[in-house]
mmCIF file of C-alpha atoms in Angstrom:
data_model
loop_
_atom_site.group_PDB
_atom_site.id
_atom_site.type_symbol
_atom_site.label_atom_id
_atom_site.label_comp_id
_atom_site.label_asym_id
_atom_site.label_seq_id
_atom_site.Cartn_x
_atom_site.Cartn_y
_atom_site.Cartn_z
ATOM 1 C CA MET A 1 16.857 26.164 -29.341
ATOM 2 C CA ARG A 2 15.095 29.023 -29.501
ATOM 3 C CA MET A 3 13.413 30.576 -26.157
ATOM 4 C CA GLU A 4 9.598 30.138 -27.564
ATOM 5 C CA SER A 5 10.335 26.323 -28.436
ATOM 6 C CA ALA A 6 10.233 25.575 -25.026
ATOM 7 C CA PRO A 7 6.318 26.306 -24.381
ATOM 8 C CA VAL A 8 5.551 24.412 -27.405
ATOM 9 C CA LEU A 9 7.428 21.537 -25.913
ATOM 10 C CA LEU A 10 5.729 21.585 -22.719
ATOM 11 C CA LEU A 11 2.526 21.744 -24.627
ATOM 12 C CA THR A 12 3.589 18.648 -26.903
ATOM 13 C CA LEU A 13 4.302 16.640 -23.675
ATOM 14 C CA ILE A 14 0.971 17.682 -21.837
ATOM 15 C CA LEU A 15 -0.859 16.560 -24.953
ATOM 16 C CA VAL A 16 0.905 13.566 -25.214
ATOM 17 C CA ALA A 17 0.738 12.267 -21.980
ATOM 18 C CA SER A 18 -3.289 13.153 -21.770
ATOM 19 C CA ALA A 19 -3.777 11.526 -25.290
ATOM 20 C CA THR A 20 -2.359 8.682 -23.284
ATOM 21 C CA ARG A 21 -4.462 8.489 -20.503
ATOM 22 C CA ALA A 22 -7.431 9.011 -22.556
ATOM 23 C CA CYS A 23 -6.572 5.198 -24.144
ATOM 24 C CA GLY A 24 -6.094 3.925 -20.861
ATOM 25 C CA LEU A 25 -3.841 4.493 -17.471
ATOM 26 C CA ASN A 26 -0.602 2.952 -16.799
ATOM 27 C CA ILE A 27 -1.035 1.281 -13.432
ATOM 28 C CA ALA A 28 1.509 -0.846 -11.240
ATOM 29 C CA ILE A 29 -0.271 -2.480 -8.376
ATOM 30 C CA THR A 30 1.583 -4.552 -5.646
ATOM 31 C CA GLY A 31 -0.255 -7.918 -4.631
ATOM 32 C CA THR A 32 -2.807 -8.627 -7.806
ATOM 33 C CA SER A 33 -2.795 -12.398 -7.247
ATOM 34 C CA GLN A 34 -5.375 -12.630 -4.839
ATOM 35 C CA GLY A 35 -7.755 -10.432 -2.788
ATOM 36 C CA ILE A 36 -8.549 -6.810 -3.494
ATOM 37 C CA GLY A 37 -5.522 -6.880 -5.405
ATOM 38 C CA LEU A 38 -6.671 -9.080 -7.765
ATOM 39 C CA ASP A 39 -10.535 -7.634 -7.906
ATOM 40 C CA ALA A 40 -8.975 -3.964 -8.609
ATOM 41 C CA ALA A 41 -6.936 -5.726 -11.590
ATOM 42 C CA ARG A 42 -9.743 -7.157 -13.176
ATOM 43 C CA ARG A 43 -11.792 -4.148 -12.902
ATOM 44 C CA LEU A 44 -9.048 -1.887 -14.194
ATOM 45 C CA LEU A 45 -8.063 -3.985 -17.247
ATOM 46 C CA ALA A 46 -12.343 -4.206 -18.254
ATOM 47 C CA ASP A 47 -12.428 -0.332 -18.250
ATOM 48 C CA GLY A 48 -9.491 -0.492 -20.705
ATOM 49 C CA HIS A 49 -6.116 0.178 -18.412
ATOM 50 C CA GLN A 50 -2.558 -1.242 -18.456
ATOM 51 C CA VAL A 51 -2.038 -3.028 -15.638
ATOM 52 C CA TYR A 52 1.577 -4.147 -14.325
ATOM 53 C CA HIS A 53 1.001 -6.721 -11.678
ATOM 54 C CA ALA A 54 3.786 -6.672 -8.545
ATOM 55 C CA CYS A 55 3.880 -9.883 -7.200
ATOM 56 C CA ARG A 56 6.044 -12.005 -4.793
ATOM 57 C CA THR A 57 7.130 -14.627 -7.110
ATOM 58 C CA LYS A 58 7.041 -15.315 -10.728
ATOM 59 C CA GLU A 59 4.351 -17.872 -10.195
ATOM 60 C CA ARG A 60 1.882 -15.492 -8.298
ATOM 61 C CA ALA A 61 2.439 -13.122 -11.274
ATOM 62 C CA ASP A 62 1.459 -15.406 -13.845
ATOM 63 C CA VAL A 63 -1.760 -16.584 -11.612
ATOM 64 C CA ALA A 64 -2.674 -12.471 -11.338
ATOM 65 C CA VAL A 65 -2.610 -12.387 -15.538
ATOM 66 C CA ARG A 66 -4.295 -15.313 -15.807
ATOM 67 C CA GLU A 67 -7.396 -14.185 -13.309
ATOM 68 C CA ALA A 68 -7.372 -10.728 -13.633
ATOM 69 C CA GLY A 69 -7.641 -11.456 -17.405
ATOM 70 C CA GLY A 70 -4.637 -9.714 -18.642
ATOM 71 C CA GLY A 71 -1.766 -7.075 -17.671
ATOM 72 C CA PHE A 72 2.282 -7.709 -17.667
ATOM 73 C CA PRO A 73 3.511 -10.362 -15.139
ATOM 74 C CA MET A 74 6.202 -8.854 -12.846
ATOM 75 C CA VAL A 75 8.294 -10.124 -9.790
ATOM 76 C CA CYS A 76 8.403 -7.409 -6.998
ATOM 77 C CA ASP A 77 9.082 -9.483 -3.339
ATOM 78 C CA LEU A 78 8.654 -6.728 -1.073
ATOM 79 C CA ALA A 79 10.165 -8.833 1.594
ATOM 80 C CA ASP A 80 13.629 -8.483 -0.235
ATOM 81 C CA LEU A 81 14.891 -4.937 -0.987
ATOM 82 C CA ASN A 82 17.173 -6.323 -3.947
ATOM 83 C CA SER A 83 13.868 -7.656 -5.201
ATOM 84 C CA VAL A 84 12.114 -4.167 -4.825
ATOM 85 C CA ARG A 85 15.120 -2.328 -6.743
ATOM 86 C CA SER A 86 14.956 -5.295 -9.398
ATOM 87 C CA PHE A 87 11.469 -4.649 -10.296
ATOM 88 C CA ALA A 88 11.709 -0.776 -10.460
ATOM 89 C CA ASP A 89 14.403 -1.285 -12.872
ATOM 90 C CA ALA A 90 12.449 -3.647 -14.940
ATOM 91 C CA LEU A 91 9.155 -1.129 -14.786
ATOM 92 C CA LEU A 92 11.218 1.757 -15.618
ATOM 93 C CA GLU A 93 12.490 0.085 -18.765
ATOM 94 C CA GLU A 94 8.855 -1.761 -19.789
ATOM 95 C CA ALA A 95 6.762 0.643 -19.072
ATOM 96 C CA PRO A 96 6.230 3.710 -21.353
ATOM 97 C CA SER A 97 5.295 6.079 -18.318
ATOM 98 C CA LEU A 98 3.489 5.118 -15.166
ATOM 99 C CA ASP A 99 0.213 7.155 -14.217
ATOM 100 C CA VAL A 100 -0.433 5.352 -10.947
ATOM 101 C CA LEU A 101 1.478 3.090 -8.593
ATOM 102 C CA CYS A 102 -0.544 1.300 -6.131
ATOM 103 C CA LEU A 103 0.932 0.184 -2.931
ATOM 104 C CA ASN A 104 -1.460 -2.230 -2.069
ATOM 105 C CA ALA A 105 0.242 -5.250 -0.951
ATOM 106 C CA ALA A 106 0.546 -6.757 2.683
ATOM 107 C CA VAL A 107 1.422 -9.503 5.163
ATOM 108 C CA ALA A 108 -0.455 -10.096 8.701
ATOM 109 C CA PRO A 109 0.913 -12.306 11.311
ATOM 110 C CA SER A 110 -1.096 -14.516 13.572
ATOM 111 C CA ARG A 111 -2.009 -12.824 16.903
ATOM 112 C CA LYS A 112 -0.316 -16.053 18.520
ATOM 113 C CA ALA A 113 3.196 -15.632 16.586
ATOM 114 C CA ALA A 114 5.751 -15.660 19.414
ATOM 115 C CA GLU A 115 8.474 -14.883 17.523
ATOM 116 C CA PRO A 116 9.079 -12.562 13.826
ATOM 117 C CA ARG A 117 9.321 -13.612 10.679
ATOM 118 C CA LEU A 118 12.262 -11.719 9.058
ATOM 119 C CA THR A 119 13.135 -10.408 5.394
ATOM 120 C CA ALA A 120 15.272 -11.125 3.221
ATOM 121 C CA ASP A 121 17.324 -8.123 4.992
ATOM 122 C CA GLY A 122 16.848 -9.322 8.313
ATOM 123 C CA PHE A 123 13.592 -6.798 9.432
ATOM 124 C CA GLU A 124 10.777 -8.098 10.716
ATOM 125 C CA ASP A 125 8.731 -9.074 8.350
ATOM 126 C CA CYS A 126 5.375 -7.384 8.472
ATOM 127 C CA ILE A 127 6.251 -3.835 8.609
ATOM 128 C CA GLY A 128 9.490 -4.487 6.379
ATOM 129 C CA THR A 129 7.002 -5.804 3.574
ATOM 130 C CA ASN A 130 3.779 -3.425 4.031
ATOM 131 C CA HIS A 131 6.204 -0.323 4.989
ATOM 132 C CA LEU A 132 10.119 -0.722 3.920
ATOM 133 C CA GLY A 133 9.534 -2.124 0.919
ATOM 134 C CA HIS A 134 6.977 0.196 -0.329
ATOM 135 C CA TYR A 135 8.564 3.050 0.814
ATOM 136 C CA LEU A 136 11.498 2.176 -1.165
ATOM 137 C CA LEU A 137 9.731 1.322 -4.146
ATOM 138 C CA ALA A 138 7.898 4.532 -4.241
ATOM 139 C CA ASN A 139 10.997 6.493 -3.797
ATOM 140 C CA LEU A 140 12.412 4.361 -6.539
ATOM 141 C CA LEU A 141 9.872 5.281 -9.066
ATOM 142 C CA ARG A 142 8.656 8.886 -7.909
ATOM 143 C CA GLU A 143 10.199 10.638 -10.971
ATOM 144 C CA ARG A 144 8.267 8.511 -13.441
ATOM 145 C CA LEU A 145 5.338 8.731 -11.202
ATOM 146 C CA ALA A 146 6.045 12.905 -11.373
ATOM 147 C CA GLY A 147 6.488 12.990 -15.401
ATOM 148 C CA GLY A 148 4.076 14.251 -18.114
ATOM 149 C CA VAL A 149 1.337 15.690 -16.275
ATOM 150 C CA GLY A 150 1.889 14.047 -12.848
ATOM 151 C CA GLY A 151 0.648 10.586 -11.676
ATOM 152 C CA ARG A 152 -0.840 9.107 -8.501
ATOM 153 C CA LEU A 153 0.401 7.573 -5.454
ATOM 154 C CA VAL A 154 -2.485 5.331 -3.967
ATOM 155 C CA VAL A 155 -1.659 3.051 -0.537
ATOM 156 C CA THR A 156 -4.018 0.804 0.890
ATOM 157 C CA ALA A 157 -4.347 1.591 4.324
ATOM 158 C CA SER A 158 -6.659 0.381 7.427
ATOM 159 C CA SER A 159 -9.043 1.529 9.837
ATOM 160 C CA VAL A 160 -6.887 -0.190 12.548
ATOM 161 C CA HIS A 161 -3.759 2.569 12.123
ATOM 162 C CA ASP A 162 -6.691 4.239 14.928
ATOM 163 C CA PRO A 163 -6.493 2.544 18.139
ATOM 164 C CA GLU A 164 -9.919 4.292 18.430
ATOM 165 C CA ALA A 165 -11.456 2.554 15.481
ATOM 166 C CA PRO A 166 -13.425 -0.484 15.584
ATOM 167 C CA GLY A 167 -10.899 -3.135 15.252
ATOM 168 C CA GLY A 168 -7.914 -0.978 16.151
ATOM 169 C CA THR A 169 -7.351 -2.930 19.751
ATOM 170 C CA VAL A 170 -8.614 -6.155 21.183
ATOM 171 C CA LYS A 171 -9.753 -6.118 24.449
ATOM 172 C CA GLY A 172 -7.989 -2.589 24.712
ATOM 173 C CA GLU A 173 -4.674 -3.644 23.982
ATOM 174 C CA GLY A 174 -2.557 -4.157 20.427
ATOM 175 C CA GLY A 175 -3.536 -0.625 19.966
ATOM 176 C CA ALA A 176 -0.923 1.132 17.107
ATOM 177 C CA THR A 177 1.951 3.357 18.198
ATOM 178 C CA LEU A 178 5.528 4.221 16.951
ATOM 179 C CA GLY A 179 6.766 5.470 19.661
ATOM 180 C CA ASP A 180 10.121 6.839 19.527
ATOM 181 C CA LEU A 181 10.879 4.360 16.281
ATOM 182 C CA SER A 182 13.740 2.969 18.488
ATOM 183 C CA GLY A 183 12.634 -0.384 17.020
ATOM 184 C CA LEU A 184 11.991 0.511 13.266
ATOM 185 C CA GLY A 185 14.937 -1.184 11.250
ATOM 186 C CA VAL A 186 16.338 -3.323 13.708
ATOM 187 C CA ARG A 187 18.654 -5.963 12.031
ATOM 188 C CA LEU A 188 17.047 -9.168 14.013
ATOM 189 C CA ASP A 189 19.647 -11.692 11.993
ATOM 190 C CA ARG A 190 22.343 -10.037 13.677
ATOM 191 C CA THR A 191 20.933 -8.627 17.213
ATOM 192 C CA PRO A 192 18.707 -11.903 18.253
ATOM 193 C CA GLY A 193 16.660 -10.814 21.809
ATOM 194 C CA GLY A 194 16.573 -7.199 20.475
ATOM 195 C CA ALA A 195 13.844 -4.998 19.601
ATOM 196 C CA THR A 196 11.052 -6.728 17.949
ATOM 197 C CA MET A 197 8.577 -3.881 17.455
ATOM 198 C CA ALA A 198 8.727 -0.113 16.056
ATOM 199 C CA ASP A 199 8.259 1.428 18.843
ATOM 200 C CA GLY A 200 11.584 -0.397 20.665
ATOM 201 C CA ALA A 201 9.428 -3.501 22.178
ATOM 202 C CA GLU A 202 11.273 -6.646 22.683
ATOM 203 C CA LYS A 203 8.262 -9.167 23.144
ATOM 204 C CA TYR A 204 6.939 -9.749 19.889
ATOM 205 C CA ASP A 205 2.891 -8.842 19.067
ATOM 206 C CA GLY A 206 1.685 -9.860 15.828
ATOM 207 C CA GLY A 207 -1.367 -8.351 16.048
ATOM 208 C CA LYS A 208 0.004 -4.902 16.967
ATOM 209 C CA VAL A 209 2.415 -5.101 14.634
ATOM 210 C CA TYR A 210 0.494 -5.044 11.651
ATOM 211 C CA ASN A 211 -1.762 -2.354 13.205
ATOM 212 C CA ASP A 212 1.706 -0.240 13.391
ATOM 213 C CA SER A 213 2.725 -1.049 9.662
ATOM 214 C CA LYS A 214 -0.833 0.202 8.544
ATOM 215 C CA LEU A 215 -0.027 3.497 11.272
ATOM 216 C CA CYS A 216 3.589 3.628 9.315
ATOM 217 C CA ASN A 217 1.253 3.475 5.698
ATOM 218 C CA VAL A 218 -0.712 6.946 6.675
ATOM 219 C CA LEU A 219 1.897 8.544 8.171
ATOM 220 C CA PHE A 220 4.237 7.773 4.868
ATOM 221 C CA CYS A 221 1.155 9.141 2.772
ATOM 222 C CA ARG A 222 1.432 12.448 5.103
ATOM 223 C CA GLU A 223 5.386 13.224 4.499
ATOM 224 C CA ALA A 224 5.153 12.051 0.933
ATOM 225 C CA LEU A 225 2.181 14.626 0.381
ATOM 226 C CA LYS A 226 4.348 17.205 1.710
ATOM 227 C CA ARG A 227 7.417 16.211 -0.050
ATOM 228 C CA TRP A 228 5.900 15.363 -3.600
ATOM 229 C CA GLY A 229 2.297 16.784 -3.744
ATOM 230 C CA ASN A 230 1.972 20.425 -4.937
ATOM 231 C CA GLY A 231 3.217 21.728 -1.417
ATOM 232 C CA GLY A 232 6.411 20.667 -2.126
ATOM 233 C CA GLY A 233 6.728 21.627 -5.853
ATOM 234 C CA GLY A 234 5.569 18.076 -7.317
ATOM 235 C CA LYS A 235 3.188 16.884 -8.978
ATOM 236 C CA ILE A 236 2.088 13.597 -7.288
ATOM 237 C CA ALA A 237 -1.496 13.351 -5.956
ATOM 238 C CA VAL A 238 -1.330 11.308 -2.952
ATOM 239 C CA ARG A 239 -4.014 9.344 -1.353
ATOM 240 C CA SER A 240 -4.566 6.274 0.726
ATOM 241 C CA PHE A 241 -7.930 4.424 2.038
ATOM 242 C CA ASN A 242 -9.609 2.032 4.035
ATOM 243 C CA PRO A 243 -10.323 -1.068 2.018
ATOM 244 C CA GLY A 244 -12.927 -2.306 5.172
ATOM 245 C CA PHE A 245 -13.214 -5.351 7.210
ATOM 246 C CA ILE A 246 -12.142 -8.162 4.817
ATOM 247 C CA PRO A 247 -11.823 -11.460 6.679
ATOM 248 C CA SER A 248 -12.256 -13.514 3.847
ATOM 249 C CA SER A 249 -9.196 -11.954 2.086
ATOM 250 C CA GLY A 250 -5.531 -13.964 1.670
ATOM 251 C CA LEU A 251 -4.193 -11.085 4.074
ATOM 252 C CA PHE A 252 -5.386 -13.610 6.855
ATOM 253 C CA ARG A 253 -3.650 -16.633 5.833
ATOM 254 C CA GLU A 254 -1.500 -16.810 9.132
ATOM 255 C CA PRO A 255 -4.263 -16.703 11.552
ATOM 256 C CA ARG A 256 -6.176 -19.356 9.522
ATOM 257 C CA LYS A 257 -3.551 -21.812 10.067
ATOM 258 C CA ASN A 258 -3.224 -21.569 13.597
ATOM 259 C CA ASN A 259 -7.315 -22.059 13.793
ATOM 260 C CA TRP A 260 -8.929 -22.835 10.562
ATOM 261 C CA LEU A 261 -12.372 -23.459 11.817
ATOM 262 C CA GLY A 262 -12.701 -20.576 14.315
ATOM 263 C CA ALA A 263 -11.228 -18.637 11.708
ATOM 264 C CA THR A 264 -13.869 -19.579 8.979
ATOM 265 C CA ALA A 265 -16.311 -19.375 11.366
ATOM 266 C CA PHE A 266 -15.782 -15.801 12.541
ATOM 267 C CA THR A 267 -15.248 -15.232 8.566
ATOM 268 C CA PHE A 268 -19.406 -16.261 8.144
ATOM 269 C CA VAL A 269 -20.699 -14.301 11.342
ATOM 270 C CA ALA A 270 -18.541 -11.048 10.235
ATOM 271 C CA GLY A 271 -20.539 -11.282 7.177
ATOM 272 C CA LEU A 272 -23.917 -12.405 8.441
ATOM 273 C CA VAL A 273 -24.327 -9.676 10.891
ATOM 274 C CA GLY A 274 -22.785 -7.125 8.568
ATOM 275 C CA PHE A 275 -19.464 -5.831 9.684
ATOM 276 C CA ALA A 276 -17.442 -7.611 7.314
ATOM 277 C CA VAL A 277 -17.204 -7.161 3.477
ATOM 278 C CA PRO A 278 -16.483 -9.057 0.645
ATOM 279 C CA ILE A 279 -13.357 -8.601 -1.207
ATOM 280 C CA GLU A 280 -15.457 -7.116 -4.127
ATOM 281 C CA VAL A 281 -15.624 -4.009 -2.259
ATOM 282 C CA GLY A 282 -12.255 -3.662 -1.256
ATOM 283 C CA GLY A 283 -11.363 -4.200 -4.745
ATOM 284 C CA GLU A 284 -13.715 -1.404 -6.035
ATOM 285 C CA ARG A 285 -12.536 0.967 -3.733
ATOM 286 C CA LEU A 286 -8.637 0.308 -4.621
ATOM 287 C CA ALA A 287 -10.091 0.574 -8.527
ATOM 288 C CA TYR A 288 -11.841 3.721 -7.524
ATOM 289 C CA MET A 289 -8.854 5.204 -5.877
ATOM 290 C CA ALA A 290 -6.602 4.207 -8.488
ATOM 291 C CA THR A 291 -8.978 6.378 -11.226
ATOM 292 C CA ALA A 292 -11.072 9.064 -9.487
ATOM 293 C CA ASP A 293 -9.769 12.575 -10.440
ATOM 294 C CA ASP A 294 -8.735 15.284 -7.993
ATOM 295 C CA SER A 295 -12.531 16.389 -7.684
ATOM 296 C CA GLU A 296 -13.745 13.691 -6.266
ATOM 297 C CA VAL A 297 -10.209 12.341 -4.133
ATOM 298 C CA PRO A 298 -8.345 15.480 -3.287
ATOM 299 C CA PRO A 299 -4.455 14.984 -2.566
ATOM 300 C CA GLY A 300 -3.652 13.724 0.181
ATOM 301 C CA ALA A 301 -7.201 12.196 1.420
ATOM 302 C CA TYR A 302 -7.834 9.481 3.418
ATOM 303 C CA TYR A 303 -11.053 7.395 2.344
ATOM 304 C CA SER A 304 -13.062 5.214 4.180
ATOM 305 C CA ALA A 305 -16.766 4.252 5.116
ATOM 306 C CA GLU A 306 -19.191 3.404 7.941
ATOM 307 C CA VAL A 307 -18.363 -0.436 9.242
ATOM 308 C CA GLY A 308 -19.850 -2.847 7.132
ATOM 309 C CA SER A 309 -20.976 -0.290 4.259
ATOM 310 C CA LYS A 310 -20.564 -1.461 0.812
ATOM 311 C CA ALA A 311 -20.377 2.129 -0.693
ATOM 312 C CA ALA A 312 -17.179 2.377 -3.115
ATOM 313 C CA THR A 313 -17.392 6.099 -4.608
ATOM 314 C CA LYS A 314 -17.574 9.245 -3.083
ATOM 315 C CA ALA A 315 -21.308 10.123 -4.172
ATOM 316 C CA ASP A 316 -22.552 6.383 -2.291
ATOM 317 C CA GLY A 317 -20.803 6.989 0.937
ATOM 318 C CA PHE A 318 -17.222 6.165 0.719
ATOM 319 C CA GLY A 319 -15.397 9.581 1.700
ATOM 320 C CA PRO A 320 -12.795 11.542 3.266
ATOM 321 C CA ALA A 321 -12.447 10.376 7.179
ATOM 322 C CA ALA A 322 -10.590 10.929 10.100
ATOM 323 C CA ILE A 323 -7.050 9.530 11.086
ATOM 324 C CA SER A 324 -5.751 8.656 14.227
ATOM 325 C CA LYS A 325 -4.183 11.339 16.472
ATOM 326 C CA GLU A 326 -0.448 10.081 15.737
ATOM 327 C CA ALA A 327 -1.026 9.550 12.291
ATOM 328 C CA SER A 328 -1.480 13.525 12.105
ATOM 329 C CA SER A 329 1.991 14.154 13.602
ATOM 330 C CA ASP A 330 3.850 16.353 11.198
ATOM 331 C CA ALA A 331 7.052 15.327 13.128
ATOM 332 C CA LEU A 332 6.105 11.519 13.716
ATOM 333 C CA ALA A 333 5.903 11.213 9.943
ATOM 334 C CA ALA A 334 9.036 13.345 8.856
ATOM 335 C CA GLN A 335 10.797 11.344 11.379
ATOM 336 C CA LEU A 336 9.683 7.729 9.964
ATOM 337 C CA TRP A 337 10.268 8.813 6.547
ATOM 338 C CA ASP A 338 14.124 10.027 7.293
ATOM 339 C CA ARG A 339 14.470 6.594 9.391
ATOM 340 C CA SER A 340 12.845 4.279 6.271
ATOM 341 C CA ALA A 341 15.584 6.530 4.408
ATOM 342 C CA GLU A 342 18.741 5.305 6.511
ATOM 343 C CA ILE A 343 16.764 1.748 6.728
ATOM 344 C CA VAL A 344 16.563 1.049 2.888
ATOM 345 C CA GLY A 345 19.837 2.813 2.141
ATOM 346 C CA LEU A 346 18.642 6.420 -0.009
#
């Protein structure tokens, strides 16, 4: 190959990637069978983008395609690392490119849960699903996402990652903190009675573990930006956001099982007094984070809005927000990354 042909080839790749984006982005989203994932998928499909629905089961993926009005149904059970690997392999075969990866799916145990559910690999289910499954998925798709002119990695976080934020604690308890990570990745199927919480605590706390998982999400973004963003020589724009407090979402199905009447009444009152937002607001925010360019959402940004606000764009008041002190720790972000890599086998 002649030396002068290399720039021509690079220019051709950039033009092809740009043309592909002009015809719509290829976007993979976890958790699109309900909630804000489904709403965002509808919006993205309506705007001409291609959506790959990464759902827990084939049945849920089929529901996502039907309810969203299109897209490609795929199975990705984040609570099963083998399923995550299979999905990544399938997506690499089926998608010609990957412009945006949205790590959106999540589970939330009941605050009354006395014992943790386990993933297929024996880990505590909430952090296993919300963090470890997504961590592995992002790593497996990193090269495809960074191809061409680069891609976007969008993480659905939450304000509850911050103990000082509204909802970050209940009566001053259950605030997110990961401690020394001594309890992260403990195989509870092999060590019953061991640490059930990431900070090493043995007593299970269903409310705190969800908050902890969202702290993991924000820390993951911090380290991913360093390793995969421009600062690390990469081409992935990493961004996270708070979708708002959405009690009507399927995320809260476990608490509803324990107290359906109370949960239903709370959802109604929360909407009435204005500190909750409907699913549509969260979905619009997710779609915005997936498609807004870097001038609107700079790499590394964490976006949020005032409690109860229905803003879904920067112009409307959905914009840069502060993260917690613990989420700002570079040392903890690096430690979490390295420990997670060990756990998932990278």
